[in-house]
Short mmCIF file of N, CA and C in Angstrom, two decimals:
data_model
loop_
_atom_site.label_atom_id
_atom_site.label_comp_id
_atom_site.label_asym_id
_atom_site.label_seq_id
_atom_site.Cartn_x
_atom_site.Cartn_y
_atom_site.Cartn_z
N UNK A 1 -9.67 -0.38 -10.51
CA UNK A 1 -9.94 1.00 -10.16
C UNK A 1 -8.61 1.73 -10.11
N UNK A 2 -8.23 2.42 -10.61
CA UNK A 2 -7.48 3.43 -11.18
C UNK A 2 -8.06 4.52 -9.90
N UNK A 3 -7.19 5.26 -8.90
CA UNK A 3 -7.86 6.69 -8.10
C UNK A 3 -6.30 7.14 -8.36
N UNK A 4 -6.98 8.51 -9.28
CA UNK A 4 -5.97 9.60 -9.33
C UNK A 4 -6.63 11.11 -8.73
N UNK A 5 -7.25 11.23 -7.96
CA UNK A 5 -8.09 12.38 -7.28
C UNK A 5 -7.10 12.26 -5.57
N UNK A 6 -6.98 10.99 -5.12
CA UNK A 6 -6.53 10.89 -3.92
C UNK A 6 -5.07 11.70 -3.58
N UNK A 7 -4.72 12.39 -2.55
CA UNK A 7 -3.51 13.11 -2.41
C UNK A 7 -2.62 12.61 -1.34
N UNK A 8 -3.04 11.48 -1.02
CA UNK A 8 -1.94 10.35 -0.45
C UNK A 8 -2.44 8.80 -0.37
N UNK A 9 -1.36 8.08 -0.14
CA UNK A 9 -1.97 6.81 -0.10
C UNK A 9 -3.51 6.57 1.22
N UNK A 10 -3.02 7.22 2.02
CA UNK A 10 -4.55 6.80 3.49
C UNK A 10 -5.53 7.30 2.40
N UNK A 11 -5.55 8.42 1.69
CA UNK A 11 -6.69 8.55 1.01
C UNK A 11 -7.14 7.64 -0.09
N UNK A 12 -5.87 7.18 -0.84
CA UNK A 12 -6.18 6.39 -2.33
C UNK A 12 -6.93 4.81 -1.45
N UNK A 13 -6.22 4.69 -0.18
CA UNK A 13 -7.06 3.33 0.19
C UNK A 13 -8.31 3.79 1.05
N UNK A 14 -8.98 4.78 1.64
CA UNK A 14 -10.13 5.10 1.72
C UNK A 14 -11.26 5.36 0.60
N UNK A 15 -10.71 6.01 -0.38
CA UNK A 15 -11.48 5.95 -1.39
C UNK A 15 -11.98 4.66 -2.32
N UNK A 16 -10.50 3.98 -2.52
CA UNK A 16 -10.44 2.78 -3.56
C UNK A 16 -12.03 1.57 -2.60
N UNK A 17 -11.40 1.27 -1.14
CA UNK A 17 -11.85 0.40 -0.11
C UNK A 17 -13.63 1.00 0.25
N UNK A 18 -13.91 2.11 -0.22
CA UNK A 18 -15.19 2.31 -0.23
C UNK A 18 -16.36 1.88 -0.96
N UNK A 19 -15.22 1.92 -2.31
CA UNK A 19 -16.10 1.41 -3.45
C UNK A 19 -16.33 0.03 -3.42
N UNK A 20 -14.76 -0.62 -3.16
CA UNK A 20 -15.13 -1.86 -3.23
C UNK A 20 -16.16 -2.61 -1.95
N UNK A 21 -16.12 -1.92 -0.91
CA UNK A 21 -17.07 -2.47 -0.05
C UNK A 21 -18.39 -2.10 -0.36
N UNK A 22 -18.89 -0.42 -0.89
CA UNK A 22 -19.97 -0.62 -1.84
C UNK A 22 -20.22 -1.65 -2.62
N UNK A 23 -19.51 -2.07 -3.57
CA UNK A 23 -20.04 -3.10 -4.55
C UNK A 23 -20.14 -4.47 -3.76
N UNK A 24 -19.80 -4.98 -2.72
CA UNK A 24 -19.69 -6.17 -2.30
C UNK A 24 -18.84 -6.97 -2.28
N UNK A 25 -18.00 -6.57 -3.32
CA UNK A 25 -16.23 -7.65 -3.99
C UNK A 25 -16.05 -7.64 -2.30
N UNK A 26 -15.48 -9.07 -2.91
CA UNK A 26 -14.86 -9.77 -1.96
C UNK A 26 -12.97 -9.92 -2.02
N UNK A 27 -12.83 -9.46 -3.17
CA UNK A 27 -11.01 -9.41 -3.13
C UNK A 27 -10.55 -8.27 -3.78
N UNK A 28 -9.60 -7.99 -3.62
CA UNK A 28 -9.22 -6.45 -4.23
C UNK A 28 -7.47 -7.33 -4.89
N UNK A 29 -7.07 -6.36 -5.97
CA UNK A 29 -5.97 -6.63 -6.26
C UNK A 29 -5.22 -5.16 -6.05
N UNK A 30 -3.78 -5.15 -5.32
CA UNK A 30 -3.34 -3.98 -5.24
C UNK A 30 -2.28 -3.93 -5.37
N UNK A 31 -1.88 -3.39 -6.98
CA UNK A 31 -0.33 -3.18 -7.22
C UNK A 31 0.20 -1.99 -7.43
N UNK A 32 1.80 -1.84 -7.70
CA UNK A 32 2.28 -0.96 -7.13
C UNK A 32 3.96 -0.95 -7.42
N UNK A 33 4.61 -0.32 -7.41
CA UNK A 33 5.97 -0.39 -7.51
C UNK A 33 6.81 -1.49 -6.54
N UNK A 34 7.54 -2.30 -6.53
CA UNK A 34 8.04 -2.97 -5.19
C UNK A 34 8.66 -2.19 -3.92
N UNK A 35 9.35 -0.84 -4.42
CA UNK A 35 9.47 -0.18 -3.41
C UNK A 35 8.62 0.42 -2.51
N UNK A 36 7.27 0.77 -3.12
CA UNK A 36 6.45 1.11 -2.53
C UNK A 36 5.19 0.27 -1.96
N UNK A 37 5.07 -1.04 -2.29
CA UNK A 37 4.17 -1.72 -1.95
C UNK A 37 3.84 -2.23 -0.43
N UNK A 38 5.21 -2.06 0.27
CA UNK A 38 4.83 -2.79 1.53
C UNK A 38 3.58 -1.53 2.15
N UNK A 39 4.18 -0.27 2.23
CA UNK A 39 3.70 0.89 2.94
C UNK A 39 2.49 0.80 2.09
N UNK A 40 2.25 0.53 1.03
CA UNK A 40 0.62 1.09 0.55
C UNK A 40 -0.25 -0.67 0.99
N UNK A 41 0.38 -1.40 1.02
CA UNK A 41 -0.26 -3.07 1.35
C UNK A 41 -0.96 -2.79 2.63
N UNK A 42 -0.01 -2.40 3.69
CA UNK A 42 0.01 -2.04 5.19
C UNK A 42 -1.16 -1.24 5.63
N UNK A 43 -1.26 0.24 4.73
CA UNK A 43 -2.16 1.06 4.56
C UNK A 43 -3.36 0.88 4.30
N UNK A 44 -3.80 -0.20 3.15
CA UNK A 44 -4.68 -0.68 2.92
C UNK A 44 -5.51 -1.62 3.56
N UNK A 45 -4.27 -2.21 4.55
CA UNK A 45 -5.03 -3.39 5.61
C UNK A 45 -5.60 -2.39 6.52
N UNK A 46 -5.11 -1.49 7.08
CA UNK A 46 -6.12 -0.97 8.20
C UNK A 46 -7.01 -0.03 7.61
N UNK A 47 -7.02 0.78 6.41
CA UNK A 47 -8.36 1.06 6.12
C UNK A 47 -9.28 -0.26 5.91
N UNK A 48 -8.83 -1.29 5.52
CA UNK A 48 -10.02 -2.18 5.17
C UNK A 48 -10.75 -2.60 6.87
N UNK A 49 -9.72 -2.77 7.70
CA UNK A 49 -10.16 -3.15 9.14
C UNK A 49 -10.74 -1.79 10.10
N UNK A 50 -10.47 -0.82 9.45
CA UNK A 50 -11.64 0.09 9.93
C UNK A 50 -12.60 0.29 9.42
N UNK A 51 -12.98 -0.01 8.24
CA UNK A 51 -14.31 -0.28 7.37
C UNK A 51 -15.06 -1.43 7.76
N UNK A 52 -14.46 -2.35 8.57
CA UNK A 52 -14.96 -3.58 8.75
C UNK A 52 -15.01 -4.85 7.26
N UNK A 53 -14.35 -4.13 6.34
CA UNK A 53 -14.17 -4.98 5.32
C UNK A 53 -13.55 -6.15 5.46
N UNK A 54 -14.21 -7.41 5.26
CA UNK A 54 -13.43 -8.59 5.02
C UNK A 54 -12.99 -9.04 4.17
N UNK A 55 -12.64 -8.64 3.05
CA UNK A 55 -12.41 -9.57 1.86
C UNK A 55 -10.93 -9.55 1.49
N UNK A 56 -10.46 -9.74 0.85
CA UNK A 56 -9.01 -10.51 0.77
C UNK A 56 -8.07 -9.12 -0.29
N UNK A 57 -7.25 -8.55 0.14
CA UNK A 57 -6.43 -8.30 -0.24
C UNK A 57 -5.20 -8.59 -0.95
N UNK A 58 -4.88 -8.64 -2.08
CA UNK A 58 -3.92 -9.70 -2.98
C UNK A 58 -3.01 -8.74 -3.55
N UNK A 59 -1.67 -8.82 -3.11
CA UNK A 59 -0.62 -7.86 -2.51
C UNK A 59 0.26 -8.06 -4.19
N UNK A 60 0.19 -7.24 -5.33
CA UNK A 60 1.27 -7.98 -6.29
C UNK A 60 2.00 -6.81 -6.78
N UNK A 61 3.31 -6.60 -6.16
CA UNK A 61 4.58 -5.37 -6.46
C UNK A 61 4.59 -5.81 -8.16
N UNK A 62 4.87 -4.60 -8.76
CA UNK A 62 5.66 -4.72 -9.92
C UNK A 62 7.58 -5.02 -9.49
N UNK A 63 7.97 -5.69 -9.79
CA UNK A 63 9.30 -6.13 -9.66
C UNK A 63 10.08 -5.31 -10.44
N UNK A 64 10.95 -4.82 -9.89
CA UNK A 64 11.94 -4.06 -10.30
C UNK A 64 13.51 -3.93 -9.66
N UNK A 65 14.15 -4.23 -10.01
CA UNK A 65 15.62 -4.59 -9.85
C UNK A 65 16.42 -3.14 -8.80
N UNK A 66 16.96 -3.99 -7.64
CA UNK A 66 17.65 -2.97 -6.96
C UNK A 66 18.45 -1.89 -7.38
N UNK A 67 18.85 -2.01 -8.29
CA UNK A 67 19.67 -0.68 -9.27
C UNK A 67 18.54 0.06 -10.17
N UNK A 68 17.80 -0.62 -10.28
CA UNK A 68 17.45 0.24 -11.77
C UNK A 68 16.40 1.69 -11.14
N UNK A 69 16.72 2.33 -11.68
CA UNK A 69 16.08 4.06 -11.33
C UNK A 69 14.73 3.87 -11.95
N UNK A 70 13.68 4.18 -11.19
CA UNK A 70 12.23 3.82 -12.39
C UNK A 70 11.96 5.42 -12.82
N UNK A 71 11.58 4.89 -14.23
CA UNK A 71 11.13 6.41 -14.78
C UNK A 71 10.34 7.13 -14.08
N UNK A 72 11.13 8.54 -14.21
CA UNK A 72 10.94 10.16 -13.27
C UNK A 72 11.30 9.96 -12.16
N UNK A 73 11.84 9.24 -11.62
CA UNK A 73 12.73 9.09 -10.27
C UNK A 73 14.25 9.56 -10.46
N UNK A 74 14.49 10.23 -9.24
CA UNK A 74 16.02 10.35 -9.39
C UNK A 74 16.91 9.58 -8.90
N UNK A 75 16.37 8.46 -7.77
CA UNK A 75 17.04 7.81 -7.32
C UNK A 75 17.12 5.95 -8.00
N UNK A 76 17.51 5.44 -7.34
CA UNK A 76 17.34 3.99 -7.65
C UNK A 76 16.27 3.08 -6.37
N UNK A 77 15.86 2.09 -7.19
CA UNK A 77 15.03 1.05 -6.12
C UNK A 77 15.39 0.67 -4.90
N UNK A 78 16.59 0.56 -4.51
CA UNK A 78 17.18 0.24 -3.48
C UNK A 78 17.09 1.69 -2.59
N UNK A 79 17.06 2.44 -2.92
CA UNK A 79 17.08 4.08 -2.25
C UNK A 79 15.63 4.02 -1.66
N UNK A 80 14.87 4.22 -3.14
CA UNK A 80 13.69 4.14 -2.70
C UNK A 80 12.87 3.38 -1.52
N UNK A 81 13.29 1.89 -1.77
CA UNK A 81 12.62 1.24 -0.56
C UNK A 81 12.72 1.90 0.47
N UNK A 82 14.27 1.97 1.26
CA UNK A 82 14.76 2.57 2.51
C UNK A 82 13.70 3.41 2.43
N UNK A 83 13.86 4.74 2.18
CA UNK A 83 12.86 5.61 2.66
C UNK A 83 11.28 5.45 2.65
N UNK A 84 10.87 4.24 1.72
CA UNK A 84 9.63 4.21 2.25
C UNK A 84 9.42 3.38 3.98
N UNK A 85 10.40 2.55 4.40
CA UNK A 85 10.44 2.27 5.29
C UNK A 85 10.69 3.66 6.82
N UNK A 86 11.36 4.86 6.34
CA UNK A 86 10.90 6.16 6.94
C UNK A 86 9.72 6.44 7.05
N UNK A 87 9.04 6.40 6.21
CA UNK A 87 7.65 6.48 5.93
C UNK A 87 6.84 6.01 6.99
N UNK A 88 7.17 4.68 6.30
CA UNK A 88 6.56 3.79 7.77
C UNK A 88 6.33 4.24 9.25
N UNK A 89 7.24 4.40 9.61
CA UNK A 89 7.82 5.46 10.66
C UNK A 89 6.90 6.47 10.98
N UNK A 90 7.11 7.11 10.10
CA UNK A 90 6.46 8.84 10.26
C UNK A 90 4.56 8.23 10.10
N UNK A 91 4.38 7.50 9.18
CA UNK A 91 2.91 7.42 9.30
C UNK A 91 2.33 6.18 10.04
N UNK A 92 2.89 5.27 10.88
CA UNK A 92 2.25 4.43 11.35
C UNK A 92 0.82 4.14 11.84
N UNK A 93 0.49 5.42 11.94
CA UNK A 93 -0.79 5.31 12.63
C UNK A 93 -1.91 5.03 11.91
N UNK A 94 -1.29 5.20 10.34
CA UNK A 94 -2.46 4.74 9.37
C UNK A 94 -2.18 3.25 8.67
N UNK A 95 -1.21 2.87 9.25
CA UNK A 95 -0.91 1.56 8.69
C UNK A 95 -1.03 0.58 9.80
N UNK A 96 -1.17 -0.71 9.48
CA UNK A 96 -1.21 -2.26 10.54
C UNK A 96 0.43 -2.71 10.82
N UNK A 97 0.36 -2.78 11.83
CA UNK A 97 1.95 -3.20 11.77
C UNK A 97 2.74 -3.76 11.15
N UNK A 98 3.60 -4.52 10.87
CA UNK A 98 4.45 -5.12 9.65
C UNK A 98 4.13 -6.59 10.09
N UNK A 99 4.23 -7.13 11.79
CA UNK A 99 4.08 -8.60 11.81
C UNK A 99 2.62 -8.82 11.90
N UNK A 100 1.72 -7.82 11.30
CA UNK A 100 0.26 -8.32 11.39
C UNK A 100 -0.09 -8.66 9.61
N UNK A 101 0.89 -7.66 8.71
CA UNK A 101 0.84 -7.53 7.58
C UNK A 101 1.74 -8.84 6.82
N UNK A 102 2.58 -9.43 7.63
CA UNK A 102 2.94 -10.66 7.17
C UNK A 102 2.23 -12.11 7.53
N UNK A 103 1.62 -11.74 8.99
CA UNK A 103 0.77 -12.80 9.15
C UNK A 103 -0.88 -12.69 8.07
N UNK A 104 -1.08 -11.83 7.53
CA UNK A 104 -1.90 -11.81 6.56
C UNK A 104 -1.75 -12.67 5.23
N UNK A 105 -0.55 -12.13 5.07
CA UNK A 105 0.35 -13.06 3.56
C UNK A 105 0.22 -14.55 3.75
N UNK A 106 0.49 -15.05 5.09
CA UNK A 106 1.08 -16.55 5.24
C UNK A 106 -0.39 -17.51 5.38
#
């Protein structure tokens, strides 16, 4: 599922996490830039735990090298991360904490 209608991530994982709990799937795959993946992974766990969705979330960054600038960005990967970790910050309230989001992984 491809959602390009959504105008932030809480929305792209409310929308995406609806459907899939409509249909019944039991695992979702959710990728993403590496800089941006922790904050949209995070995001996605607590929409799924306010949906009551159980099914498995399978976390896979596109890898991309700390220097390299990804196309239409002005900055580099290493930039980028940092501030999504601001992010973090500023939106917590829609995301699961970070040591709930690693005890998920393990």
């Amino acid at each position: 599922i491809v959602d390009s209608s959504s105008k932030n991530t809480k929305e792209q994982a409310e929308h995406v996490l609806k459907i899939v709990n409509d249909h019944k799937w039991s695992s979702l795959i959710l990728v993403g830039t590496s800089y941006y993946q922790p904050r949209a992974f995070l995001t996605f766990l607590k929409q799924a735990e306010k949906i009551g969705w159980d099914g498995k979330i399978i976390n896979q960054p596109l890898a991309l090298s700390w220097d390299e600038k990804p196309s239409g960005r002005g900055k580099i990967t290493r930039l980028l991360f940092e501030e999504e970790f601001e992010k973090m910050s500023r939106y917590s309230r829609d995301l699961v904490p970070i040591d709930r989001g690693i005890k998920y992984l393990c």
